[in-house]
Amino acid sequence: MKSSISLLILICIAMIAVNSCKTEEENIDQRVEKLLSQLTLEEKVSLIHGNTFFTTPAIPRLGIPALHLSDGPCGIREEMNPHDWNVANATNDAVSYFPSLVALASTWNQDLAAQFGKVYAEEAIIRGKNIMLAPGLNIHRTPLNGRNWEYMSEDPFLTGKMAVSFITSAQSGGIAVCAKHFALNNQELARDTINVEASERALREIYLPAFEAAVKDGGVLSLMGAYNRFRGQHASENSYLLQDILKKEWGFRGLVMSDWGAAHHTLESANNGLDLEMYPINGKKGDYYLGQRLLDSIKAGKVDAKVVDDKVRRILYVMCKLDMIGKPETDTTGMAAKLATPERAAAALAVADEAIVLLKNNSNTLPIDLKKTKTIAVIGDNATRKHAYGGLSTTIKAKYEIPPLEGLQKRFGTDVTVKFAQGYAMSKDLNAKDPKLVAEAVNLAKTCDQVIIIGGLNHEPGNDCEGSDKPNMNLPYGQDDLIKAVLEVKPEAIVVIIAGTPVDMSSWIGKANSLIYTSYIGMETGTALARVLTGDVNPSGKMTYTLPVKLEDSPSVVLGEYPGSNGTVNYKDDLLVGYRYFDTKAVKPLFPFGFGLSYTSFEYSDLKVETGKEKESLNCVVSFSIKNTGKVEGKEIAEVYVKDAQSTLSRPDKELKGFTKVSLKPGESKRVEVTLDKRAFQYYDPEKKDWVLEPGKFMLKVGSSCDKILLEKEIEL
Ligand code: GLC
């Protein structure tokens, strides 16, 4: 009797909950329609384009405030001057400088992504921002893309999972975020004009899934149309991408903004799904395609005024979701003291700790044994270089940034003497060499117990920087000579590469005993590196993109016609992006996708697979045990891949469809579960124009990286 009453109560609660959420949406729709009916055509048109670099206009008589937008993935960009659209040079807008998104993804830790989203939203609110222009969800297709470091991975599933954790958490913090750049913006070279041709399967299975997850699972409230063209039409006015797929198929209710200057025509922007044009392409403030030109086109009968209503409806929908209507704009006085608090710096450090990837550690060179170390030589321009302010739109005015050298000096205190040699110098000429600096570094290395070389890339053009691709995969400024010369006299020297894209290490990797690879990991870079190098923190990051031996091994080069010719790049690499290529074509990379070492070791055992009986949900639960078989506590990322043993259409050898991260004490074992949904087994059938699950055999492969499969089981669906 009791159980049926409690069941009844539960059902009532559930119905109220569903109703309340329905009424919330219904309530918003009613408020939006009411506002829409009160707006004049001119007011509506004023709302669908920017009025300064990062704002839209307010309509005070109806309680519609201005929308305040801001970059970027690593934190809240400095204030712009609303009048002349330049940097305001404010003195109260220094913020937390968070790790880059490729660093966040390298943690494979969705809880950290949620924590990041929380603190990120806190600072945006304090700075009075409503829409933050992140996360970047484009796939790492080529090792040369200048913006890969702003994106997460070569794999759409990992990107989608990490993005959804970040998005849901940031948006529950009271801001909207903006999934960008929609879509197929995988190179910076000729980004404003390049036309991307890609198959329907590559589009659906590689380039869109992270955006699809952001919309369907993350409820992202805005997307940014990309600069490039797709199948001949600019992405920011592309009816297939924006109308057919995003709004009709996926049911997206938020707003689509253009990238800055990415709208090119009044009729296309008006009719193909662009809702908000940011920055006039000709730079003439106020001269927008969705401005006076649109009004003129409506009056001339070329555009139906109703298209404006849908745009305004979406903008008002986002404002209502943010509860902005009728509310005063954020009062940001006194904000300086509320920014970059220790709690947020701690969140940045937590991500940085887990974003560091240990790729090589022969004869346990690492962690550094401080009992045997009295002097340490720290060599390399990246030991002291700060990266916050670089990278064009991702630029951050950091409250502070601790580079590697400073972090090491703080960690070692007076117990160890830390000496520095620049080793190489940054230059406009990427091929510049400075033998004097190399000689100086080698001499220092000879005199110290331990040597740490800290090299890699930076945010100068030709490196990891928006607006250009890298000319090649070489380490710039003669770093190869430096690393080889130091390893000559100190084979046990530790090599740390700071980069958001692959670099060619083939000339010295064989001689290096240890290698750490990490991206731009924020304000506590030096703290985190020192913690990992000394073993205070056991590294747990894993690569989210393949490190090829050389550029010529990359599928975008071998198959994919990067960077394109005559204005078009044809994605002939198709589905074979990243590990999908190296696996399927059996090309050995230098370091594979999903690879990363620990100071301890793990054992996987006892794989079980239970497939749900219900055909629809098809919840396939993969469970297995992981044991820490080493002497120190550690975190392990376990990866679950699916191989379609027999499929009508060709499929990559295997694809990542699940992962989990678990913390284990020495000797501890835990049972972990990864649930695969139906999509984990499907492929997109261009004939049926839908995802299909083809009955047959599938192999489930559990591993510590894509090329280290430890457990596998065949199932029949
Ligand atoms: C830039 C970038 C975009 C950024 C926007 C605003 O060109 O492509 O990511 O959010 O303009 O700065």
XYZ file of C-alpha atoms and ligand atoms in Angstrom:
729
model
C 0.000 0.000 0.000
C 2.733 2.421 1.133
C 4.849 1.858 -1.989
C 1.923 2.624 -4.313
C 1.246 5.903 -2.456
C 4.892 6.926 -2.683
C 4.892 5.985 -6.368
C 1.823 8.158 -6.854
C 3.521 11.061 -5.090
C 6.591 10.611 -7.291
C 4.477 10.680 -10.426
C 2.742 13.884 -9.273
C 6.099 15.519 -8.545
C 7.387 14.481 -11.939
C 4.315 15.884 -13.675
C 4.651 19.199 -11.825
C 8.308 19.337 -12.772
C 7.599 18.657 -16.431
C 4.764 21.167 -16.371
C 6.851 23.835 -14.695
C 9.605 23.444 -17.309
C 6.952 23.480 -20.041
C 5.398 26.580 -18.519
C 8.864 28.137 -18.297
C 9.291 27.694 -22.051
C 5.653 28.598 -22.705
C 6.008 31.585 -20.414
C 9.066 32.730 -22.350
C 7.306 32.280 -25.666
C 4.410 34.427 -24.480
C 6.733 37.191 -23.246
C 8.651 37.098 -26.504
C 5.498 37.313 -28.648
C 4.239 40.211 -26.561
C 7.500 42.158 -26.952
C 7.631 41.346 -30.650
C 4.163 42.791 -31.160
C 5.239 46.048 -29.517
C 8.413 46.596 -31.565
C 8.470 48.707 -34.724
C 10.186 47.319 -37.824
C 13.051 49.790 -37.378
C 13.529 48.689 -33.762
C 13.495 45.031 -34.808
C 16.148 45.643 -37.463
C 18.281 47.579 -34.963
C 18.343 44.480 -32.731
C 19.707 42.073 -35.373
C 23.087 43.670 -35.816
C 25.754 44.967 -33.476
C 25.929 48.623 -32.518
C 29.484 48.504 -31.111
C 32.200 45.858 -31.320
C 30.633 43.634 -28.630
C 27.112 44.995 -27.953
C 23.634 45.234 -29.431
C 21.425 48.286 -28.751
C 18.962 48.615 -25.864
C 15.285 49.516 -26.355
C 14.559 51.112 -22.973
C 10.858 51.792 -23.603
C 10.246 48.026 -23.664
C 12.823 47.089 -21.032
C 15.064 45.448 -23.606
C 18.677 45.937 -22.443
C 21.809 45.809 -24.557
C 23.424 42.404 -25.040
C 27.062 42.431 -23.923
C 29.244 39.853 -25.685
C 32.878 39.032 -25.031
C 35.627 36.686 -26.084
C 37.199 34.157 -25.338
C 38.025 30.595 -24.440
C 40.629 31.375 -21.742
C 38.652 34.016 -19.854
C 36.933 37.379 -20.289
C 38.631 39.648 -22.850
C 39.598 43.182 -21.802
C 37.043 45.983 -22.148
C 36.610 47.620 -25.522
C 35.778 51.305 -25.818
C 32.105 51.391 -26.914
C 32.594 54.477 -29.025
C 35.714 53.988 -31.098
C 35.588 50.202 -30.941
C 39.169 49.965 -29.747
C 40.637 48.541 -26.569
C 39.590 50.759 -23.644
C 42.859 50.328 -21.722
C 40.765 50.036 -18.566
C 42.512 49.482 -15.245
C 39.787 47.390 -13.605
C 39.323 44.525 -16.061
C 42.225 42.145 -15.301
C 40.801 38.627 -14.994
C 41.557 34.975 -14.345
C 43.540 33.471 -17.193
C 42.201 29.948 -17.588
C 43.797 27.038 -19.486
C 43.064 26.733 -23.203
C 40.315 24.412 -24.392
C 42.738 21.858 -25.783
C 44.258 21.770 -22.295
C 40.840 21.305 -20.718
C 40.093 18.489 -23.158
C 43.483 16.869 -22.377
C 42.207 16.262 -18.840
C 39.382 14.051 -20.244
C 37.700 15.087 -16.963
C 34.093 16.204 -17.391
C 33.864 17.287 -13.738
C 36.752 19.691 -14.338
C 34.996 20.991 -17.459
C 31.926 21.692 -15.321
C 34.058 23.385 -12.656
C 35.711 25.465 -15.395
C 32.301 26.481 -16.738
C 31.203 27.568 -13.260
C 34.126 29.897 -12.536
C 34.166 31.129 -16.137
C 30.526 32.220 -15.809
C 31.203 33.894 -12.451
C 33.815 36.182 -13.993
C 31.639 36.894 -17.039
C 28.765 37.982 -14.796
C 31.066 40.207 -12.721
C 32.329 41.810 -15.918
C 28.693 42.379 -17.024
C 28.758 39.968 -19.986
C 25.687 38.104 -21.227
C 27.085 35.960 -24.061
C 30.594 34.515 -23.956
C 32.148 33.624 -27.302
C 33.336 30.117 -26.504
C 33.727 27.130 -26.723
C 35.407 26.587 -30.046
C 34.313 23.137 -31.243
C 36.072 22.802 -34.587
C 37.876 19.510 -35.220
C 41.693 19.360 -35.401
C 41.882 18.314 -39.028
C 45.370 19.552 -39.881
C 48.382 19.876 -37.538
C 49.009 23.345 -38.977
C 45.750 25.114 -38.075
C 46.670 28.250 -36.115
C 43.599 27.888 -33.877
C 43.670 24.178 -32.955
C 44.763 25.216 -29.461
C 41.414 27.031 -29.076
C 39.550 23.835 -30.001
C 39.507 20.528 -28.163
C 40.422 17.521 -30.241
C 40.579 15.584 -33.503
C 37.715 13.475 -32.157
C 34.106 14.731 -32.224
C 32.902 12.512 -29.355
C 35.531 13.739 -26.871
C 34.941 17.322 -28.020
C 31.176 16.981 -27.575
C 31.357 15.417 -24.123
C 33.805 17.995 -22.735
C 31.881 20.824 -24.385
C 28.501 19.772 -22.952
C 29.902 19.675 -19.400
C 31.364 23.158 -19.868
C 28.257 24.594 -21.581
C 25.634 23.290 -19.140
C 27.672 24.473 -16.182
C 28.509 27.906 -17.621
C 24.922 28.542 -18.730
C 23.534 27.484 -15.354
C 25.798 30.233 -14.042
C 23.577 32.808 -15.733
C 25.308 33.489 -19.046
C 24.854 32.245 -22.578
C 27.816 30.692 -24.322
C 28.444 30.486 -28.057
C 29.512 27.302 -29.823
C 31.845 28.304 -32.634
C 32.734 28.408 -35.507
C 29.812 26.707 -37.193
C 31.030 24.914 -39.287
C 34.078 23.320 -40.952
C 36.418 26.161 -39.961
C 39.467 23.888 -39.724
C 42.166 26.178 -41.073
C 43.056 29.857 -40.772
C 44.702 30.063 -44.154
C 42.319 32.042 -46.412
C 39.647 31.624 -43.739
C 37.408 34.442 -45.058
C 37.086 32.995 -48.525
C 38.078 29.316 -48.534
C 35.310 27.050 -49.799
C 35.143 23.698 -48.034
C 33.819 20.678 -49.913
C 33.135 17.651 -47.719
C 31.016 14.506 -48.003
C 27.724 14.283 -46.140
C 29.187 11.538 -43.930
C 32.287 13.568 -43.033
C 30.000 16.493 -42.232
C 27.627 14.436 -40.069
C 30.091 12.015 -38.444
C 33.160 14.223 -37.930
C 32.511 17.981 -38.210
C 28.978 18.419 -36.779
C 28.590 15.978 -33.849
C 30.199 18.271 -31.254
C 27.879 21.117 -32.298
C 24.939 18.695 -32.317
C 25.770 17.645 -28.738
C 26.169 21.296 -27.716
C 22.646 22.023 -29.025
C 20.822 18.825 -28.044
C 22.605 17.881 -24.807
C 24.137 21.190 -23.756
C 21.221 23.484 -24.623
C 23.720 25.997 -25.937
C 21.961 29.332 -26.429
C 24.015 30.674 -29.325
C 26.242 29.608 -32.184
C 28.658 31.613 -34.278
C 28.640 31.194 -38.041
C 32.142 30.653 -39.397
C 34.078 32.737 -41.915
C 34.636 30.003 -44.488
C 32.251 28.864 -47.192
C 30.739 25.387 -47.219
C 29.621 23.928 -50.545
C 29.888 27.407 -52.022
C 27.899 29.406 -49.446
C 29.383 31.386 -46.558
C 28.789 29.544 -43.292
C 27.169 32.590 -41.666
C 24.516 32.686 -44.374
C 24.369 28.986 -45.255
C 20.804 27.727 -45.473
C 21.769 24.040 -45.311
C 23.791 24.431 -42.136
C 21.689 27.087 -40.397
C 18.122 26.414 -41.531
C 17.941 22.756 -42.551
C 20.283 21.175 -40.041
C 20.649 23.510 -37.039
C 17.145 24.961 -36.772
C 14.863 22.409 -38.437
C 16.595 19.078 -37.795
C 18.161 19.830 -34.419
C 15.382 22.179 -33.217
C 17.813 24.901 -32.131
C 15.908 27.787 -30.457
C 18.766 30.157 -29.668
C 20.444 32.720 -31.876
C 23.032 32.443 -34.616
C 25.483 35.333 -34.758
C 28.008 35.871 -37.528
C 31.672 35.826 -36.864
C 32.958 39.375 -36.927
C 32.637 40.472 -40.532
C 31.457 37.064 -41.706
C 28.139 38.234 -43.262
C 28.409 38.960 -46.976
C 24.948 39.629 -48.429
C 21.653 41.114 -47.273
C 19.343 38.600 -48.965
C 21.345 35.508 -47.975
C 21.863 36.668 -44.372
C 18.187 37.566 -44.124
C 16.780 34.409 -45.682
C 19.309 31.723 -44.718
C 19.193 31.797 -40.942
C 21.607 34.441 -39.664
C 20.015 36.144 -36.652
C 22.639 38.667 -35.545
C 25.307 40.273 -37.739
C 28.373 41.304 -35.738
C 30.885 43.819 -37.115
C 30.226 45.256 -40.562
C 32.443 43.543 -43.123
C 33.517 46.863 -44.666
C 34.434 48.143 -41.204
C 32.168 51.163 -41.667
C 30.437 51.362 -38.321
C 26.706 51.169 -38.842
C 26.805 49.848 -42.399
C 25.386 46.351 -41.880
C 23.799 43.912 -44.336
C 21.152 43.348 -41.656
C 20.827 47.102 -41.063
C 19.599 49.879 -43.351
C 20.290 47.675 -46.387
C 17.773 45.156 -45.043
C 15.178 47.857 -44.328
C 15.576 49.082 -47.890
C 15.205 45.519 -49.229
C 12.040 44.998 -47.181
C 10.572 48.284 -48.390
C 11.501 47.299 -51.952
C 9.612 44.020 -51.433
C 12.754 41.923 -51.891
C 12.657 40.495 -48.355
C 9.594 39.473 -46.348
C 9.491 41.433 -43.074
C 8.546 38.168 -41.331
C 12.149 36.910 -41.554
C 13.085 39.718 -39.178
C 10.556 38.445 -36.632
C 12.242 35.030 -36.383
C 15.604 36.660 -35.741
C 14.264 39.007 -33.092
C 12.271 36.127 -31.566
C 15.499 34.185 -31.053
C 17.374 37.161 -29.620
C 14.539 37.852 -27.188
C 14.349 34.122 -26.364
C 18.000 34.186 -25.275
C 17.424 37.394 -23.285
C 14.449 35.798 -21.520
C 16.472 32.648 -20.776
C 18.998 34.985 -19.138
C 16.169 36.823 -17.362
C 17.454 40.113 -18.733
C 14.173 41.728 -19.849
C 13.141 44.615 -17.610
C 16.340 44.265 -15.605
C 19.049 46.946 -15.285
C 22.418 46.211 -16.893
C 25.033 44.780 -14.523
C 26.619 47.382 -12.261
C 30.312 46.612 -12.668
C 31.677 49.203 -10.246
C 34.177 47.628 -7.877
C 34.519 44.605 -10.165
C 38.317 44.601 -10.098
C 38.406 43.248 -6.552
C 36.003 40.454 -7.442
C 38.042 39.133 -10.391
C 40.710 36.404 -10.396
C 39.935 35.305 -6.840
C 42.080 32.558 -5.277
C 39.168 30.121 -5.682
C 39.105 30.695 -9.435
C 42.890 30.501 -9.644
C 42.579 27.168 -7.827
C 40.092 25.991 -10.446
C 42.523 27.045 -13.181
C 45.297 25.125 -11.396
C 43.132 22.009 -11.041
C 42.657 21.955 -14.821
C 46.328 22.737 -15.465
C 47.455 19.870 -13.191
C 45.460 17.356 -15.240
C 46.170 18.910 -18.634
C 49.852 17.999 -18.593
C 50.646 14.932 -20.700
C 53.650 12.769 -19.901
C 54.686 11.171 -23.195
C 58.044 9.661 -22.339
C 59.749 8.731 -19.070
C 62.519 6.251 -19.695
C 64.373 4.925 -16.653
C 61.978 6.999 -14.536
C 63.839 10.224 -15.108
C 60.695 11.831 -13.717
C 59.672 12.827 -11.131
C 62.801 14.794 -10.222
C 64.466 13.308 -7.144
C 65.014 16.379 -5.003
C 67.263 14.479 -2.637
C 69.820 14.138 -5.410
C 69.283 17.564 -6.927
C 71.129 20.659 -5.737
C 71.206 22.642 -8.983
C 68.752 22.765 -11.873
C 69.258 24.441 -15.247
C 66.012 25.692 -16.771
C 66.527 26.377 -20.452
C 64.231 27.893 -23.073
C 62.328 31.044 -23.998
C 59.056 29.345 -23.018
C 60.343 29.041 -19.440
C 59.729 32.739 -18.967
C 57.326 33.680 -21.771
C 53.796 34.661 -20.810
C 51.058 33.659 -23.270
C 47.864 35.244 -21.905
C 47.851 38.352 -24.043
C 48.543 36.585 -27.354
C 46.380 34.896 -29.912
C 44.295 37.779 -31.336
C 40.657 37.344 -30.236
C 41.617 34.987 -27.403
C 43.755 37.692 -25.789
C 43.429 37.917 -21.997
C 44.555 40.711 -19.668
C 45.550 38.306 -16.883
C 45.572 39.386 -13.224
C 48.777 37.349 -13.171
C 50.485 34.496 -15.013
C 53.164 32.282 -13.484
C 55.504 31.015 -16.230
C 57.414 27.730 -15.759
C 60.646 29.238 -14.381
C 58.830 31.225 -11.701
C 56.780 28.175 -10.746
C 59.900 26.055 -10.391
C 61.715 28.722 -8.357
C 58.718 28.978 -6.001
C 58.503 25.202 -5.659
C 62.196 24.617 -5.009
C 62.756 27.616 -2.756
C 66.261 27.606 -1.341
C 66.610 23.791 -1.347
C 67.670 23.838 -4.973
C 69.544 26.464 -6.986
C 67.635 27.177 -10.164
C 69.587 28.751 -13.037
C 68.171 29.995 -16.350
C 69.456 30.186 -19.900
C 67.195 31.424 -22.680
C 68.529 28.825 -25.135
C 66.573 30.314 -28.042
C 64.958 33.665 -28.765
C 61.565 34.401 -30.276
C 61.820 36.243 -33.566
C 59.618 37.351 -36.452
C 61.747 34.958 -38.493
C 60.680 31.468 -37.440
C 63.909 30.062 -38.844
C 66.167 32.425 -36.875
C 68.960 30.657 -34.947
C 71.228 31.930 -32.215
C 74.255 29.659 -31.685
C 75.452 31.907 -28.842
C 72.314 31.201 -26.859
C 72.711 27.475 -27.562
C 76.339 27.491 -26.400
C 75.404 29.392 -23.252
C 72.651 26.865 -22.498
C 74.942 23.879 -23.096
C 77.577 25.336 -20.768
C 74.984 25.847 -18.060
C 73.596 22.326 -18.567
C 77.058 20.852 -17.995
C 77.290 22.448 -14.559
C 73.889 21.413 -13.126
C 72.532 18.194 -11.605
C 69.272 18.384 -13.507
C 68.239 20.117 -16.757
C 64.749 21.080 -17.883
C 64.348 22.360 -21.433
C 61.107 24.299 -21.922
C 60.360 24.990 -25.572
C 57.483 24.769 -28.006
C 55.323 27.413 -29.616
C 53.660 30.709 -28.649
C 50.906 33.008 -29.911
C 52.919 34.855 -32.509
C 51.769 34.514 -36.153
C 53.117 31.287 -37.646
C 52.713 29.622 -34.248
C 49.481 28.865 -32.374
C 47.672 32.030 -33.405
C 44.390 33.039 -35.028
C 44.589 34.473 -38.511
C 47.322 32.244 -39.921
C 48.324 28.600 -40.067
C 51.787 27.336 -39.176
C 54.018 27.089 -42.290
C 55.168 23.625 -41.179
C 55.444 21.431 -38.110
C 58.987 22.541 -37.241
C 59.870 23.873 -33.828
C 60.746 27.529 -34.609
C 63.814 29.617 -33.652
C 66.363 26.766 -33.919
C 64.993 24.791 -30.963
C 65.937 21.457 -32.522
C 69.616 22.466 -32.470
C 69.287 23.548 -28.847
C 67.565 20.359 -27.707
C 70.027 18.127 -29.559
C 73.033 20.036 -28.187
C 71.773 19.875 -24.604
C 70.839 16.177 -24.856
C 74.383 15.582 -26.137
C 75.842 16.698 -22.811
C 72.848 15.752 -20.637
C 70.924 12.761 -22.015
C 68.698 12.724 -18.937
C 67.566 16.325 -19.582
C 63.787 16.704 -19.298
C 62.066 18.125 -22.383
C 58.845 20.110 -21.953
C 57.012 21.223 -25.096
C 54.336 23.895 -24.673
C 52.151 23.858 -27.796
C 48.519 23.506 -28.880
C 49.362 21.621 -32.079
C 51.809 18.869 -33.107
C 55.465 19.736 -33.704
C 58.095 17.634 -35.489
C 60.332 16.081 -32.819
C 61.851 13.357 -34.999
C 65.396 14.814 -34.984
C 65.857 14.400 -31.216
C 63.015 12.369 -29.677
C 65.077 9.171 -29.851
C 67.727 10.766 -27.645
C 65.318 12.228 -25.072
C 64.625 10.158 -21.955
C 61.574 12.161 -20.965
C 59.027 14.343 -22.695
C 56.119 16.391 -21.377
C 53.646 17.895 -23.866
C 51.174 20.488 -22.697
C 49.225 23.364 -24.129
C 48.755 26.903 -22.748
C 47.556 26.057 -19.256
C 46.795 29.467 -17.798
C 47.692 31.673 -14.891
C 49.188 28.831 -12.818
C 51.259 27.278 -15.627
C 54.483 27.293 -13.620
C 52.809 26.003 -10.475
C 51.275 23.044 -12.270
C 54.445 22.159 -14.187
C 56.483 22.272 -10.975
C 53.965 20.010 -9.233
C 54.109 17.436 -12.006
C 57.897 17.586 -12.465
C 58.451 17.004 -8.746
C 55.740 14.370 -8.396
C 53.537 16.484 -6.092
C 50.966 15.760 -8.785
C 50.946 12.531 -10.775
C 50.350 13.474 -14.452
C 47.038 12.140 -15.832
C 46.484 13.997 -19.112
C 46.179 12.204 -22.453
C 46.599 13.511 -26.006
C 43.392 14.675 -27.651
C 45.098 14.697 -31.039
C 47.643 12.503 -32.803
C 51.303 13.560 -32.862
C 52.505 12.426 -36.306
C 56.172 11.659 -36.986
C 56.098 14.241 -39.757
C 53.598 16.548 -41.490
C 53.569 14.373 -44.603
C 51.952 11.615 -42.519
C 48.908 13.765 -41.780
C 45.729 12.640 -43.568
C 44.848 16.265 -44.310
C 48.032 16.394 -46.385
C 48.153 12.814 -47.709
C 44.473 12.680 -48.681
C 42.862 15.956 -47.777
C 44.373 18.500 -50.154
C 45.207 20.921 -47.306
C 45.330 23.925 -47.698
C 43.325 23.656 -50.912
C 43.748 25.314 -54.296
C 41.806 27.842 -56.401
C 39.889 28.829 -53.297
C 38.556 25.375 -52.501
C 39.779 22.699 -50.100
C 38.339 19.251 -50.644
C 38.134 17.132 -47.496
C 39.098 13.942 -49.323
C 40.429 12.572 -46.023
C 36.687 12.240 -45.423
C 36.085 10.207 -42.229
C 39.791 9.416 -41.813
C 40.672 12.352 -39.559
C 43.325 11.920 -36.887
C 43.575 8.442 -35.339
C 40.805 7.255 -37.665
C 43.433 7.561 -40.427
C 46.514 6.325 -38.558
C 44.576 3.280 -37.270
C 42.775 2.401 -40.473
C 45.802 2.886 -42.733
C 48.234 1.420 -40.169
C 50.468 4.497 -40.230
C 52.482 4.679 -37.010
C 52.350 8.080 -35.327
C 55.054 9.361 -32.985
C 52.500 9.423 -30.160
C 48.899 8.258 -30.643
C 45.553 9.813 -29.785
C 44.532 9.138 -26.194
C 48.097 8.417 -25.061
C 49.619 9.670 -21.803
C 51.805 8.091 -19.104
C 51.585 8.181 -15.317
C 54.087 7.814 -12.483
C 52.183 4.690 -11.556
C 50.785 1.789 -13.620
C 47.297 0.389 -14.134
C 45.812 -3.003 -14.915
C 42.476 -3.515 -16.675
C 40.424 -6.671 -16.214
C 37.069 -8.421 -16.251
C 35.223 -6.722 -19.127
C 31.459 -7.222 -19.133
C 28.927 -5.890 -21.650
C 25.171 -5.725 -21.031
C 22.970 -4.480 -23.831
C 19.587 -3.089 -22.900
C 16.661 -5.055 -24.242
C 14.755 -1.978 -25.356
C 15.546 -1.445 -29.059
C 15.126 2.326 -28.873
C 17.471 3.355 -26.083
C 19.894 0.486 -26.580
C 21.777 1.324 -23.426
C 24.879 -0.795 -23.773
C 26.695 -0.851 -20.432
C 30.400 -1.613 -20.647
C 31.952 -2.402 -17.270
C 35.486 -3.395 -16.291
C 37.925 -3.146 -13.407
C 41.010 -0.931 -13.168
C 43.712 -1.505 -10.592
C 46.582 0.784 -9.589
C 49.516 -1.625 -9.663
C 52.149 0.988 -8.813
C 53.427 2.777 -5.724
C 51.762 6.199 -6.000
C 48.196 7.439 -6.291
C 47.127 8.250 -9.814
C 44.238 9.017 -12.146
C 43.616 6.849 -15.198
C 41.609 7.674 -18.318
C 40.076 4.562 -19.843
C 38.846 4.788 -23.438
C 36.073 2.754 -25.053
C 36.160 2.309 -28.824
C 33.610 0.679 -31.108
C 34.514 -1.230 -34.264
C 31.735 -2.112 -36.690
C 32.873 -5.593 -37.709
C 30.739 -5.675 -40.828
C 29.093 -2.597 -42.374
C 27.693 -1.895 -45.800
C 29.392 1.498 -45.950
C 33.069 1.813 -45.097
C 33.836 2.897 -41.544
C 37.090 3.810 -39.729
C 38.797 0.908 -37.996
C 37.405 2.017 -34.629
C 35.934 5.161 -33.075
C 35.927 6.602 -29.557
C 32.431 6.268 -28.098
C 33.032 6.411 -24.346
C 35.596 7.251 -21.689
C 35.936 7.563 -17.968
C 38.555 8.869 -15.513
C 39.141 7.237 -12.166
C 41.422 8.057 -9.230
C 43.119 5.086 -7.557
C 45.393 4.727 -4.531
C 48.322 2.275 -4.797
C 46.879 -1.238 -4.927
C 43.304 0.027 -5.143
C 40.932 -1.425 -7.718
C 37.618 0.016 -8.890
C 34.832 -1.243 -11.110
C 33.929 1.362 -13.753
C 30.976 1.613 -16.132
C 30.652 3.375 -19.478
C 27.235 3.510 -21.132
C 27.081 3.574 -24.926
C 23.953 4.996 -26.508
C 22.474 4.018 -29.855
C 24.477 6.652 -31.703
C 27.644 4.877 -30.565
C 26.935 2.125 -33.094
C 25.324 4.106 -35.914
C 26.705 5.693 -39.021
C 25.119 8.334 -41.200
C 23.544 6.981 -44.383
C 23.488 9.747 -47.017
C 20.879 7.859 -49.053
C 18.477 7.533 -46.142
C 19.509 10.982 -44.907
C 19.561 9.552 -41.400
C 21.608 7.702 -38.841
C 21.314 3.940 -39.197
C 22.190 1.104 -36.850
C 23.043 -1.760 -39.107
C 22.430 -5.106 -37.296
C 25.504 -7.310 -37.008
C 28.694 -7.800 -35.046
C 30.511 -5.025 -33.215
C 33.789 -5.146 -31.323
C 34.005 -3.172 -28.087
C 37.616 -2.224 -27.370
C 38.767 -0.824 -24.029
C 42.195 0.740 -23.853
C 44.554 3.224 -22.225
C 45.092 4.839 -25.638
C 43.814 4.260 -29.164
C 46.672 1.910 -29.919
C 46.817 0.161 -26.545
C 43.653 -1.956 -26.439
C 43.633 -4.006 -23.233
C 40.181 -5.631 -23.216
C 37.794 -6.459 -26.033
C 34.537 -8.242 -26.582
C 32.405 -8.983 -29.609
C 28.673 -8.294 -29.378
C 25.807 -8.835 -31.809
C 23.150 -6.150 -32.349
C 37.228 36.702 -34.401
C 37.126 35.207 -34.184
C 36.015 34.820 -33.252
C 35.856 35.903 -32.193
C 35.333 37.127 -32.903
C 35.188 38.321 -31.959
O 37.540 36.984 -35.723
O 37.047 34.385 -35.337
O 36.360 33.552 -32.662
O 34.958 35.486 -31.185
O 36.130 37.506 -34.024
O 36.430 38.771 -31.555
